[in-house]
Backbone as XML, in Angstrom:
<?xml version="1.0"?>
<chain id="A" units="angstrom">
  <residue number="1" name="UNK">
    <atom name="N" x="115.741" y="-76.008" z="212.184"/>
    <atom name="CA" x="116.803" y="-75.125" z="211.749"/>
    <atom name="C" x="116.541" y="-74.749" z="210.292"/>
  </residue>
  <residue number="2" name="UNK">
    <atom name="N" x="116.800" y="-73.213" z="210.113"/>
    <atom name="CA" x="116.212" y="-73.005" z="208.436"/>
    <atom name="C" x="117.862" y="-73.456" z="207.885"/>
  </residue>
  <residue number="3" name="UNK">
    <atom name="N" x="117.526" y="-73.586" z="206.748"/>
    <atom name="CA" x="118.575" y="-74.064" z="205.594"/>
    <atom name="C" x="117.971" y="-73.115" z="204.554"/>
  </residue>
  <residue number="4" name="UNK">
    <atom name="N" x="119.194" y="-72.957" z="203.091"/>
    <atom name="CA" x="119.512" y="-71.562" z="202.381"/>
    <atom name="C" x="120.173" y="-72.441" z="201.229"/>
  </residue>
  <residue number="5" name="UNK">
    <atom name="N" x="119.988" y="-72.384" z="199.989"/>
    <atom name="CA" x="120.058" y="-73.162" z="198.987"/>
    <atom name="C" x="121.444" y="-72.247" z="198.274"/>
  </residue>
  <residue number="6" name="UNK">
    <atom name="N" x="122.651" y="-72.443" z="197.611"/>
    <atom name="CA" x="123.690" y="-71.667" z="197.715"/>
    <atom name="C" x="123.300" y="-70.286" z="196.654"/>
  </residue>
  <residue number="7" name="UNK">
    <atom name="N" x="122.011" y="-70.571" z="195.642"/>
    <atom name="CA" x="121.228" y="-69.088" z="195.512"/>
    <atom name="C" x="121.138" y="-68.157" z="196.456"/>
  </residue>
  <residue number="8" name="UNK">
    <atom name="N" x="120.421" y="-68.568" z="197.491"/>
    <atom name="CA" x="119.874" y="-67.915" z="198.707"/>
    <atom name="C" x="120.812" y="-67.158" z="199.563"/>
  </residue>
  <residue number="9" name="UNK">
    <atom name="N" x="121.727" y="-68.356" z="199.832"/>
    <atom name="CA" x="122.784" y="-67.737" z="200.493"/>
    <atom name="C" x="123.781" y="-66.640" z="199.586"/>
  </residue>
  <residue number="10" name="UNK">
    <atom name="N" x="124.136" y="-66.683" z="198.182"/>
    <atom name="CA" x="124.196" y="-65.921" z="197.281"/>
    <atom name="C" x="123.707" y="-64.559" z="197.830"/>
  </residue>
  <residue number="11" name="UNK">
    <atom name="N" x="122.270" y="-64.511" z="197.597"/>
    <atom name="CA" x="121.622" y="-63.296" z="197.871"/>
    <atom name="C" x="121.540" y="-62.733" z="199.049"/>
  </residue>
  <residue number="12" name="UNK">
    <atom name="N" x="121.393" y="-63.435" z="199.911"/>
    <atom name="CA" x="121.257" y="-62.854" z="201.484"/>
    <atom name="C" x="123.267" y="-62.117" z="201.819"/>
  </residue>
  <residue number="13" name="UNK">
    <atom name="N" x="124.067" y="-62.476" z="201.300"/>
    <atom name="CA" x="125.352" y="-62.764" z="202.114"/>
    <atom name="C" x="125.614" y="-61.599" z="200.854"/>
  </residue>
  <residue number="14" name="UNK">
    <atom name="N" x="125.471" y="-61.468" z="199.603"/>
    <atom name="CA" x="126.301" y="-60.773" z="198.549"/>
    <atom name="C" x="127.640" y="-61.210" z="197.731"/>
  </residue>
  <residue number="15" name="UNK">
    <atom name="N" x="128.019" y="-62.513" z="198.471"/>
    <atom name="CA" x="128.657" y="-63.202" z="197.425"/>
    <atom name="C" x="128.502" y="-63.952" z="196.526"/>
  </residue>
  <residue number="16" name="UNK">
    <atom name="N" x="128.804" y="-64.250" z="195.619"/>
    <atom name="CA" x="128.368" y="-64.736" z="194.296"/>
    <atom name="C" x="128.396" y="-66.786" z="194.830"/>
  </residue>
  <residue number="17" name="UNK">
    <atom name="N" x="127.868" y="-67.422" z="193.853"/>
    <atom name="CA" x="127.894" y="-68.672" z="194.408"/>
    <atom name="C" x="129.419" y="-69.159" z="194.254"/>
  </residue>
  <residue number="18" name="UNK">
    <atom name="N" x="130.218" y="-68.566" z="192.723"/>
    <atom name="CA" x="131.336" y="-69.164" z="192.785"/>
    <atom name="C" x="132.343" y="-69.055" z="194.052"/>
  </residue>
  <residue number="19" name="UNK">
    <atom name="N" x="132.296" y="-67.296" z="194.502"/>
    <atom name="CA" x="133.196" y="-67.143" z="196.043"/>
    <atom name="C" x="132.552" y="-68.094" z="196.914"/>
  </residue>
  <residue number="20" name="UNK">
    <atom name="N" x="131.252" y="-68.544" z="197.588"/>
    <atom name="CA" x="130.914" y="-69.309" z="198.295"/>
    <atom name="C" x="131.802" y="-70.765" z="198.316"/>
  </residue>
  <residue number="21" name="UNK">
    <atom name="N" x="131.506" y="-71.297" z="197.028"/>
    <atom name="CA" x="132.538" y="-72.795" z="196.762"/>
    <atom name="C" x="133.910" y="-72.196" z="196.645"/>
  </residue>
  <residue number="22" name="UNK">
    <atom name="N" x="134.541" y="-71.243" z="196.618"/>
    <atom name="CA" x="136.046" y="-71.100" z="197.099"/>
    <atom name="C" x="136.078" y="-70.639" z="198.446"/>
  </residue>
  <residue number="23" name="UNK">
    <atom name="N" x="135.481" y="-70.151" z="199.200"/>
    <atom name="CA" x="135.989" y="-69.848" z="200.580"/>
    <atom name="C" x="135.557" y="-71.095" z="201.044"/>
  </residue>
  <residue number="24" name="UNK">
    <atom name="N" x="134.899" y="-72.200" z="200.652"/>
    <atom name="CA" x="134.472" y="-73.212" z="201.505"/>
    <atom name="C" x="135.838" y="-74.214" z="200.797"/>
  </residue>
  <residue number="25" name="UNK">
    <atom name="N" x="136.520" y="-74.412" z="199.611"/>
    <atom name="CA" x="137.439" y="-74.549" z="198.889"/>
    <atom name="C" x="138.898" y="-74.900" z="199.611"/>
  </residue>
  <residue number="26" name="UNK">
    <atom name="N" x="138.912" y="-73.337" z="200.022"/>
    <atom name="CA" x="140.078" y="-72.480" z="200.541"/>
    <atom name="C" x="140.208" y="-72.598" z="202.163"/>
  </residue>
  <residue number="27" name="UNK">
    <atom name="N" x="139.235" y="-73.310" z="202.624"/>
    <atom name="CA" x="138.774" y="-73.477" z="204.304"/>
    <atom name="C" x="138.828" y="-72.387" z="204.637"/>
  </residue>
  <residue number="28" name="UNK">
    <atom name="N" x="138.234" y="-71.088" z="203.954"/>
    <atom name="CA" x="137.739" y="-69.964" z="204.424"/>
    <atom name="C" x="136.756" y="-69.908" z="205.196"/>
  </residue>
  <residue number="29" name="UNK">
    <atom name="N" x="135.541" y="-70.993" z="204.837"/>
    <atom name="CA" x="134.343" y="-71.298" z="205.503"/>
    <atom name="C" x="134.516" y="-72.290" z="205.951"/>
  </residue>
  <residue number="30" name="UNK">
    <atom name="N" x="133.837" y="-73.056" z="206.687"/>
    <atom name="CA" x="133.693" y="-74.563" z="207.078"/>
    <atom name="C" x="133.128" y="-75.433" z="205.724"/>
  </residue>
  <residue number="31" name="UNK">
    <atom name="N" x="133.206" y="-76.669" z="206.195"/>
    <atom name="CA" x="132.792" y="-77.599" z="205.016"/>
    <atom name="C" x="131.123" y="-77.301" z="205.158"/>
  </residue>
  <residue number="32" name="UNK">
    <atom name="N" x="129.956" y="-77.252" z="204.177"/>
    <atom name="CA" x="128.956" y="-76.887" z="204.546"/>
    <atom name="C" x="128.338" y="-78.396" z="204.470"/>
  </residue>
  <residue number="33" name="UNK">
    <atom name="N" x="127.200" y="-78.326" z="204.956"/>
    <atom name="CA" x="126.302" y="-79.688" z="205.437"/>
    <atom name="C" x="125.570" y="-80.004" z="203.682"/>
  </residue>
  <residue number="34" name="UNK">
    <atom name="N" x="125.396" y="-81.245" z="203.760"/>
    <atom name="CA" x="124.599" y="-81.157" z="202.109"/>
    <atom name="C" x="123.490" y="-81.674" z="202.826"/>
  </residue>
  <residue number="35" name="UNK">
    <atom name="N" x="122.423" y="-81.604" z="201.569"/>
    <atom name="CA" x="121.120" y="-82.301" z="201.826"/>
    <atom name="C" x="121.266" y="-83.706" z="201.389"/>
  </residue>
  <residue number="36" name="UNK">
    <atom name="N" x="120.184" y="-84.453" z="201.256"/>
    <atom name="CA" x="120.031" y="-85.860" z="200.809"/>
    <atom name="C" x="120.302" y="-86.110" z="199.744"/>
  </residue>
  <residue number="37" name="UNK">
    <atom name="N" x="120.344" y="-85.255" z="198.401"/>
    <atom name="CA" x="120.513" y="-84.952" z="197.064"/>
    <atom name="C" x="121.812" y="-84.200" z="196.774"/>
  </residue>
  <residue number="38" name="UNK">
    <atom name="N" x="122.477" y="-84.103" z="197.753"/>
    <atom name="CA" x="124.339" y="-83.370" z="197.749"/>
    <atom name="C" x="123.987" y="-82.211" z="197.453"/>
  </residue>
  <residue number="39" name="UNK">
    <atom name="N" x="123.196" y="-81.514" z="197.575"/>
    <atom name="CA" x="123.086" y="-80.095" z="197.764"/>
    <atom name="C" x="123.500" y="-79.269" z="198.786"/>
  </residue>
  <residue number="40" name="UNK">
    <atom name="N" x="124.453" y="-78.557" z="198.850"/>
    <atom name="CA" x="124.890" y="-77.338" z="199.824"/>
    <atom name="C" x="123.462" y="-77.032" z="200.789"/>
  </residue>
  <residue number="41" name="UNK">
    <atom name="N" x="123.767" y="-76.973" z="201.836"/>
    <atom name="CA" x="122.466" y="-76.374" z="203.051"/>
    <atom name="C" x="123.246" y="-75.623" z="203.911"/>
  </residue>
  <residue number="42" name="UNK">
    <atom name="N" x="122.765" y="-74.305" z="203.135"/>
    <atom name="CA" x="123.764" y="-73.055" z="204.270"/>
    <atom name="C" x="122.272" y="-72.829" z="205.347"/>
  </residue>
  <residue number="43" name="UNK">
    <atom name="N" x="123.380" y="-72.070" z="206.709"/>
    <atom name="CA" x="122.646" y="-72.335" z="207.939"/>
    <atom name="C" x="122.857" y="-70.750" z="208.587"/>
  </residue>
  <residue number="44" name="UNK">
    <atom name="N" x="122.172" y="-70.655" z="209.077"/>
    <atom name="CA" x="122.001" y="-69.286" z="209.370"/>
    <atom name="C" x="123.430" y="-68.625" z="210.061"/>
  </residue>
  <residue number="45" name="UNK">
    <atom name="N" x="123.977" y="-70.209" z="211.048"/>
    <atom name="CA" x="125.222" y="-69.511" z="211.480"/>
    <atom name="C" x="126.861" y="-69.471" z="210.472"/>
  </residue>
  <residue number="46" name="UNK">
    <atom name="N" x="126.119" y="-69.814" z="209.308"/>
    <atom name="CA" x="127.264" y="-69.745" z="208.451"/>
    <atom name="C" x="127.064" y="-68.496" z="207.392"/>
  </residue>
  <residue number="47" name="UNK">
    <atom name="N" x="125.316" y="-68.408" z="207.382"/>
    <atom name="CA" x="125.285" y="-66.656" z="206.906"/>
    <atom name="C" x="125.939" y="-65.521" z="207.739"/>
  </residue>
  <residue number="48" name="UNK">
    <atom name="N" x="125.861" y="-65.973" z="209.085"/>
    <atom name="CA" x="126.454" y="-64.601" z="210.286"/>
    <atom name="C" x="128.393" y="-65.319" z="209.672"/>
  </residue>
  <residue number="49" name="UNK">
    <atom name="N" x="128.752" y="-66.034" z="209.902"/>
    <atom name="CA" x="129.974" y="-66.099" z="209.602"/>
    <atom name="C" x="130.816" y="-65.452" z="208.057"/>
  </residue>
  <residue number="50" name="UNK">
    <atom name="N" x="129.315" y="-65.792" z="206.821"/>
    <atom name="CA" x="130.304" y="-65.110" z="205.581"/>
    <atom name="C" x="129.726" y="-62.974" z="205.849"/>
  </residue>
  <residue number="51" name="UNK">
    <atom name="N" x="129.054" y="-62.657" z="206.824"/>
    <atom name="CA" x="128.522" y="-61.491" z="206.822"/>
    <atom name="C" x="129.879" y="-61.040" z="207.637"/>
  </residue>
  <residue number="52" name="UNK">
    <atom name="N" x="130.564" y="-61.716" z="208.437"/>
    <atom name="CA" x="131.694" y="-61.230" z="209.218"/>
    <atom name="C" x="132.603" y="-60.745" z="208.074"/>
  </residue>
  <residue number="53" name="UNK">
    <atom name="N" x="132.912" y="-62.530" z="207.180"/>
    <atom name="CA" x="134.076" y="-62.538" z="206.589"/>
    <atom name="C" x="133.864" y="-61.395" z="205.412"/>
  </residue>
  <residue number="54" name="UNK">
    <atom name="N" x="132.917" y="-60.995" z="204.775"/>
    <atom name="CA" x="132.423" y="-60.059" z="204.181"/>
    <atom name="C" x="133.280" y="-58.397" z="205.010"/>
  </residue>
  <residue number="55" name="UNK">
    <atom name="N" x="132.313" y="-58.185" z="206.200"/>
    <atom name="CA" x="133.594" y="-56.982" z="206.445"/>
    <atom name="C" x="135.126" y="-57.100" z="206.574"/>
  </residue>
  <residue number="56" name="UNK">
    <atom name="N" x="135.572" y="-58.213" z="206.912"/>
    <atom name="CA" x="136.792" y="-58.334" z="206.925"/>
    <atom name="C" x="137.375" y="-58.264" z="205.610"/>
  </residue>
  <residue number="57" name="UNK">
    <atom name="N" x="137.024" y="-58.808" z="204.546"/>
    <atom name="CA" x="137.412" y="-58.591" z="203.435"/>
    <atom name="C" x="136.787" y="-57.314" z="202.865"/>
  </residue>
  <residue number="58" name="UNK">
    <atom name="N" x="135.925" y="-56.556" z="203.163"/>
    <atom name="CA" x="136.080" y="-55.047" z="203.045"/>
    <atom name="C" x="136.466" y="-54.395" z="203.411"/>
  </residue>
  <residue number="59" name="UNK">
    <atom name="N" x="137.274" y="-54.664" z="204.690"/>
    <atom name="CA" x="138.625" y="-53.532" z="205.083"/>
    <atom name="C" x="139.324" y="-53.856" z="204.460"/>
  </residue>
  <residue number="60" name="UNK">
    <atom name="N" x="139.893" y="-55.001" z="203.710"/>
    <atom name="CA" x="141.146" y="-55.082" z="202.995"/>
    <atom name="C" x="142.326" y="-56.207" z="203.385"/>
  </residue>
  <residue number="61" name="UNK">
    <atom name="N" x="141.060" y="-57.326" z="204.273"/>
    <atom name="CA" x="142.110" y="-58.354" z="204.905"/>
    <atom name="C" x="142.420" y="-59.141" z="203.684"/>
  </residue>
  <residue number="62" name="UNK">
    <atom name="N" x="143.360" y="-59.353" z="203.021"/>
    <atom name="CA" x="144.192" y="-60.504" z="202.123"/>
    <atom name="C" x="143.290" y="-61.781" z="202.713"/>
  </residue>
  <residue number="63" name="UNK">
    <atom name="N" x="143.518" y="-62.480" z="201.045"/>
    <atom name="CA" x="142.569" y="-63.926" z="201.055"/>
    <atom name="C" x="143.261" y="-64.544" z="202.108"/>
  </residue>
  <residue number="64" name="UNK">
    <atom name="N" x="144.876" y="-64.606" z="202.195"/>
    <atom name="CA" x="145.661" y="-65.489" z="202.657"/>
    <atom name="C" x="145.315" y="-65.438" z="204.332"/>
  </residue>
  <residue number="65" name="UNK">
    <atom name="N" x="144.688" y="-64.521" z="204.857"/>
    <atom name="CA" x="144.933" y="-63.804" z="206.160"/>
    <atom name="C" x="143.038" y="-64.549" z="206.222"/>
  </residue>
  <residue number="66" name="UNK">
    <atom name="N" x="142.587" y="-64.675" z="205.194"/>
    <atom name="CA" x="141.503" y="-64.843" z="205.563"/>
    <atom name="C" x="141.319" y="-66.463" z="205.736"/>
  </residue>
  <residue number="67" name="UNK">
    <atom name="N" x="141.765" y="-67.158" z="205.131"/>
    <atom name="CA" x="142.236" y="-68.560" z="205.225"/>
    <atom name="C" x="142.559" y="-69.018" z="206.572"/>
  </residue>
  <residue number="68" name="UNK">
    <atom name="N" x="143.647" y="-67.897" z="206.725"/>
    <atom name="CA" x="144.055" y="-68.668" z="208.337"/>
    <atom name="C" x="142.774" y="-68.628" z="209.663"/>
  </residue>
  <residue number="69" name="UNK">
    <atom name="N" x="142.113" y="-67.181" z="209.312"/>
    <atom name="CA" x="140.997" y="-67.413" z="210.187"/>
    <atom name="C" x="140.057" y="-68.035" z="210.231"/>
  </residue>
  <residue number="70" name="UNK">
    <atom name="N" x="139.400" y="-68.305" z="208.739"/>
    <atom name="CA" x="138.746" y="-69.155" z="208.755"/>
    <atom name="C" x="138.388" y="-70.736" z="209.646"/>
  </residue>
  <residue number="71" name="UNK">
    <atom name="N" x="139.944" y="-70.871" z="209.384"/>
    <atom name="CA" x="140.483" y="-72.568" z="209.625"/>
    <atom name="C" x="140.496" y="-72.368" z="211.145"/>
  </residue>
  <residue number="72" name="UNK">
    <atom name="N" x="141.254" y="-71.149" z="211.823"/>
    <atom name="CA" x="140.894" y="-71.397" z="213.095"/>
    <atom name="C" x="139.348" y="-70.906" z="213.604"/>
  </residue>
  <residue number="73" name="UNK">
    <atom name="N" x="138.297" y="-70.457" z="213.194"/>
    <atom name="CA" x="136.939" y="-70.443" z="213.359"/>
    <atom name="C" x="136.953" y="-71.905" z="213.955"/>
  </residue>
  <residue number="74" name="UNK">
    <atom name="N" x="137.487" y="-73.321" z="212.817"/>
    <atom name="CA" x="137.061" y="-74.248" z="212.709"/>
    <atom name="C" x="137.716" y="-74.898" z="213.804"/>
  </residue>
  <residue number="75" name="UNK">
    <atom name="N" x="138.212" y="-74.676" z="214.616"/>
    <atom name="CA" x="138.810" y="-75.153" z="216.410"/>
    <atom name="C" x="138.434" y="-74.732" z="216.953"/>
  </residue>
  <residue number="76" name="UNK">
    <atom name="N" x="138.126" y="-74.760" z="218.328"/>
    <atom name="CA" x="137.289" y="-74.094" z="219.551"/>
    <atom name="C" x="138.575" y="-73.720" z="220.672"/>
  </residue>
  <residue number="77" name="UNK">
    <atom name="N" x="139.342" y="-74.330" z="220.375"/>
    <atom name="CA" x="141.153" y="-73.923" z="221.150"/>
    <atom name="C" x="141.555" y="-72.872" z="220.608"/>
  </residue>
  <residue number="78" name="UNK">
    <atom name="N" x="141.418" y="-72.065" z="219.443"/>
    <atom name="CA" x="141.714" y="-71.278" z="218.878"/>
    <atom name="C" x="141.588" y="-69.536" z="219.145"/>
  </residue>
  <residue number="79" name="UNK">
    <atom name="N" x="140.774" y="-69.113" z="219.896"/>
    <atom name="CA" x="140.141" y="-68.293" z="220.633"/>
    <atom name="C" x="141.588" y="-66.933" z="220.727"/>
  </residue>
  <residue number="80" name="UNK">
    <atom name="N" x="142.524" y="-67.752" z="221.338"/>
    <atom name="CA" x="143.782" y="-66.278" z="221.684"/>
    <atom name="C" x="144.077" y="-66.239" z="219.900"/>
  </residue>
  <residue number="81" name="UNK">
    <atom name="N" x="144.659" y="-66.840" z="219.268"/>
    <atom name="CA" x="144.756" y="-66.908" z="217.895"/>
    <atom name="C" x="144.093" y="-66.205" z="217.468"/>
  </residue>
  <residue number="82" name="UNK">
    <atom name="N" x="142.436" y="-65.953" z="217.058"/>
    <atom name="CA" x="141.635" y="-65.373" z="216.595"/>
    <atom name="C" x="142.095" y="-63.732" z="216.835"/>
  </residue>
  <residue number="83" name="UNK">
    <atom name="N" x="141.901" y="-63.726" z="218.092"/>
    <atom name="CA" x="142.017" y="-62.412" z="218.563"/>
    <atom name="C" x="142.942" y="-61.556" z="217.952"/>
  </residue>
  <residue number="84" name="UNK">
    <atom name="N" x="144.151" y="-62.470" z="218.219"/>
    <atom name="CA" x="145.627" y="-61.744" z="217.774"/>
    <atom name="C" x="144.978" y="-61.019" z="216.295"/>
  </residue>
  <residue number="85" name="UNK">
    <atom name="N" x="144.955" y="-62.369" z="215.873"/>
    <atom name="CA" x="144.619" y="-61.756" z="214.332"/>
    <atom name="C" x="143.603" y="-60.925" z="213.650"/>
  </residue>
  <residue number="86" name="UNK">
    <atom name="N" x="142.717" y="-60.545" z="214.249"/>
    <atom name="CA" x="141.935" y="-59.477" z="214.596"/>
    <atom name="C" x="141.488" y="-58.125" z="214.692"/>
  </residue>
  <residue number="87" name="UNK">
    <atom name="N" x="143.235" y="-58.329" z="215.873"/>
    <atom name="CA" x="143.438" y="-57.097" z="216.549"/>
    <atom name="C" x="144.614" y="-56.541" z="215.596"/>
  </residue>
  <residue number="88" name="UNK">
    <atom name="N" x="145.348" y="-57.292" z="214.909"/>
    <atom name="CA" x="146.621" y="-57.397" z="214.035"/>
    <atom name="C" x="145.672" y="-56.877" z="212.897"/>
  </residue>
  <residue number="89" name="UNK">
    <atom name="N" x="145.043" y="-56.992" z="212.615"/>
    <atom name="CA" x="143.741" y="-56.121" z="211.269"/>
    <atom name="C" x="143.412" y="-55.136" z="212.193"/>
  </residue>
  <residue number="90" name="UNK">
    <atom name="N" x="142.531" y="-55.238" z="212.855"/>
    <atom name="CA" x="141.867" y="-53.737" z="213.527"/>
    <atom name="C" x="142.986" y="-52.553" z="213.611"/>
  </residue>
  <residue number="91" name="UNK">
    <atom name="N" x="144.519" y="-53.003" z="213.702"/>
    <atom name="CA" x="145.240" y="-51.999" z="213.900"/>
    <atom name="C" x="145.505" y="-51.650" z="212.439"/>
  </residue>
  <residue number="92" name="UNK">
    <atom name="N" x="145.237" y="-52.240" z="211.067"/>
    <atom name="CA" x="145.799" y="-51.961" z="209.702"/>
    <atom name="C" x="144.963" y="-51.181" z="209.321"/>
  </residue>
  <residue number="93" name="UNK">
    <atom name="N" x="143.309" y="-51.067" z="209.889"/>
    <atom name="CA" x="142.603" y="-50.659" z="209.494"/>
    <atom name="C" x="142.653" y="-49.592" z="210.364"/>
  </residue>
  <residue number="94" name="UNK">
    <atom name="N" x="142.780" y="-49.559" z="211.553"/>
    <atom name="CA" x="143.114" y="-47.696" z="211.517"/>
    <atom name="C" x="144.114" y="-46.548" z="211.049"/>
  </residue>
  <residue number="95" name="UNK">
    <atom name="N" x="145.195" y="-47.533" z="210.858"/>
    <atom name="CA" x="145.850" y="-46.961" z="210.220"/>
    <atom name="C" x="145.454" y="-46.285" z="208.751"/>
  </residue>
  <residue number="96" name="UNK">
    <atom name="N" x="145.234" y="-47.607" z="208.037"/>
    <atom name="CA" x="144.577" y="-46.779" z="206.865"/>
    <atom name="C" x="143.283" y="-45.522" z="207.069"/>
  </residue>
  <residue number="97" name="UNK">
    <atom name="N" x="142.851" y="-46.168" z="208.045"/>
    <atom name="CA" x="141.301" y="-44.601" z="208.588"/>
    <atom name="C" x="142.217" y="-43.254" z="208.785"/>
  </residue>
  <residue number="98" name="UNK">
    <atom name="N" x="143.627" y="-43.188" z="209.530"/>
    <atom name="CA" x="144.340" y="-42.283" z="209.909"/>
    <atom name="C" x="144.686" y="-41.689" z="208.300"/>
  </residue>
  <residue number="99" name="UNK">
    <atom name="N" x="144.784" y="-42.801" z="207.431"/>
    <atom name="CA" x="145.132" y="-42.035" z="206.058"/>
    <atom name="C" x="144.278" y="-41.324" z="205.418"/>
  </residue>
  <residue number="100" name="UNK">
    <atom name="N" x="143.489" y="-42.368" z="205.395"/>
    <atom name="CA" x="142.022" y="-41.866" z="204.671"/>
    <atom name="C" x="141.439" y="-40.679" z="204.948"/>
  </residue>
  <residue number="101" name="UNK">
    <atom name="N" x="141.514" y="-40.155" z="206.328"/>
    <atom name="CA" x="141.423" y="-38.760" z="206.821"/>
    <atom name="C" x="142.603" y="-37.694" z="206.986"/>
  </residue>
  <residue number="102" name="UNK">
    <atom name="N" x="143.135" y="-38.045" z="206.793"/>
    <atom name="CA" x="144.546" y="-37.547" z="206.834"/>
    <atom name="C" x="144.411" y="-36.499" z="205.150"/>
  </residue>
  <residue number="103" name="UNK">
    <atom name="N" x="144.146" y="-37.601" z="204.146"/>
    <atom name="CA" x="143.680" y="-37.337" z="202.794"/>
    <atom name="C" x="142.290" y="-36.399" z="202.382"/>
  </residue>
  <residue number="104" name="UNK">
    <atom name="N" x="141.679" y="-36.673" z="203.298"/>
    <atom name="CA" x="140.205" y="-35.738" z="203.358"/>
    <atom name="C" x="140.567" y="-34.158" z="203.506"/>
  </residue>
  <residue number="105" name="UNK">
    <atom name="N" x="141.615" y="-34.179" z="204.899"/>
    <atom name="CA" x="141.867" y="-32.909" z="205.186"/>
    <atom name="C" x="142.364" y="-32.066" z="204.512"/>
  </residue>
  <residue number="106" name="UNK">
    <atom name="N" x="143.150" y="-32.838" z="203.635"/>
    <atom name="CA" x="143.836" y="-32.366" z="202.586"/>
    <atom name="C" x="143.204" y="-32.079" z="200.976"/>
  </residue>
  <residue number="107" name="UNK">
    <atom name="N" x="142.335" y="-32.490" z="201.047"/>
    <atom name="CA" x="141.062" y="-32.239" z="200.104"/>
    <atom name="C" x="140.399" y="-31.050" z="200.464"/>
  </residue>
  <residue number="108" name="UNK">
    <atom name="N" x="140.080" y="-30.965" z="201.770"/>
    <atom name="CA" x="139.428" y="-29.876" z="202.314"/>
    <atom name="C" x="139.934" y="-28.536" z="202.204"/>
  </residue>
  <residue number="109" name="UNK">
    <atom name="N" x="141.492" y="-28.712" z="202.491"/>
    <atom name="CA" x="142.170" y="-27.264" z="202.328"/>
    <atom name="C" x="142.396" y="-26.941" z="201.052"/>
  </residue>
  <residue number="110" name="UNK">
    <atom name="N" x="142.649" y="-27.900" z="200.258"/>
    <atom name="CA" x="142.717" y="-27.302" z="198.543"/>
    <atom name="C" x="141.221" y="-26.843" z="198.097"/>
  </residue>
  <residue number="111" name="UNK">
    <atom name="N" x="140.045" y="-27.780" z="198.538"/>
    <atom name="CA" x="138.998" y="-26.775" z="198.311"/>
    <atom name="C" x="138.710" y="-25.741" z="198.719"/>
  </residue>
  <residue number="112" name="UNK">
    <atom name="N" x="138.663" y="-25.091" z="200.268"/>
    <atom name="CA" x="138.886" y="-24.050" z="200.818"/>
    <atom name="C" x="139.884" y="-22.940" z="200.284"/>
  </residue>
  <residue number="113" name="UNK">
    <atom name="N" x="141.096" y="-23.629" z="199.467"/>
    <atom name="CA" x="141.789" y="-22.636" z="198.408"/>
    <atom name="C" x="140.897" y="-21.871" z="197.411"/>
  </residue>
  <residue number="114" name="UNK">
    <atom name="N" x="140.371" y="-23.005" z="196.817"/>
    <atom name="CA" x="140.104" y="-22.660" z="195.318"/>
    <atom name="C" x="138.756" y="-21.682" z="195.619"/>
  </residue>
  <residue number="115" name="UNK">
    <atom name="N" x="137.749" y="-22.125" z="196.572"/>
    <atom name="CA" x="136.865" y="-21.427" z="197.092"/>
    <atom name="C" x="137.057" y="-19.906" z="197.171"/>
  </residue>
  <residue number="116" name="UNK">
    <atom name="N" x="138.138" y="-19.439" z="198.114"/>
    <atom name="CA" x="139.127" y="-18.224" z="198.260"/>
    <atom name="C" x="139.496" y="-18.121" z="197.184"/>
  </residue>
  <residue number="117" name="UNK">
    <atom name="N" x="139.602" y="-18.391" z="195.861"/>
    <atom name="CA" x="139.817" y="-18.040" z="194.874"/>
    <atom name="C" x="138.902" y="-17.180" z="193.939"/>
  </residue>
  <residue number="118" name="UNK">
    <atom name="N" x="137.740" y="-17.559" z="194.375"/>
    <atom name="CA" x="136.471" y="-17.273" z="193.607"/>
    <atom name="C" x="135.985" y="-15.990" z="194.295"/>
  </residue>
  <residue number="119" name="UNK">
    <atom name="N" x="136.123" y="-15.848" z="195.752"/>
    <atom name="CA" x="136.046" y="-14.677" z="196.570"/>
    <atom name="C" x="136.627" y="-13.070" z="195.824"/>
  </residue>
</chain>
């Protein structure tokens, strides 16, 4: 199994080492495995896990929201839970997409003004 020194994982994942020791902190992440020398040994399935938590916290999921998933990652009973909460984001985030374009269009027609202006 490869192992990732919390540099590594740093670089591969895009979070800094300090967010790494707070989402692992915060039971955002799982507790990570150390080496023989108490060194952090990130694992490939905990790079796919902060690459998740990474988009989730780039749509705009709150730390607090991210906490709770985390912790249930860390149960295997947890599965309907997950989902809910998920799907309870997937719906915040279209909403905001409905804005976000909503806002475009509206960009579009004031440029299409000013355009007609120049005509």
């Amino acid at each position: 199994m490869t192992t990732y020194t919390p540099a590594e994982t740093a670089a591969r994942s895009g979070f800094s080492i300090d967010t790494l020791r707070y989402y692992e902190r915060e039971g955002i992440l799982p507790p990570v495995a150390r080496t023989a020398g108490g060194h952090r040994a990130y694992t490939d399935a905990e790079l796919g896990l902060l690459e998740f938590l990474r988009c989730l916290r780039e749509t705009g999921m709150p730390v607090e929201r991210l906490r709770r998933y985390g912790r249930l990652c860390q149960r295997e009973d947890t599965v309907p839970e997950r989902i809910a909460l998920l799907e309870e984001h997937a719906e915040t985030v279209e909403r905001q997409l409905a804005e976000v374009l909503a806002q475009q269009q509206r960009l579009a027609e004031k440029l299409a003004w000013y355009r007609g202006q120049l005509d």
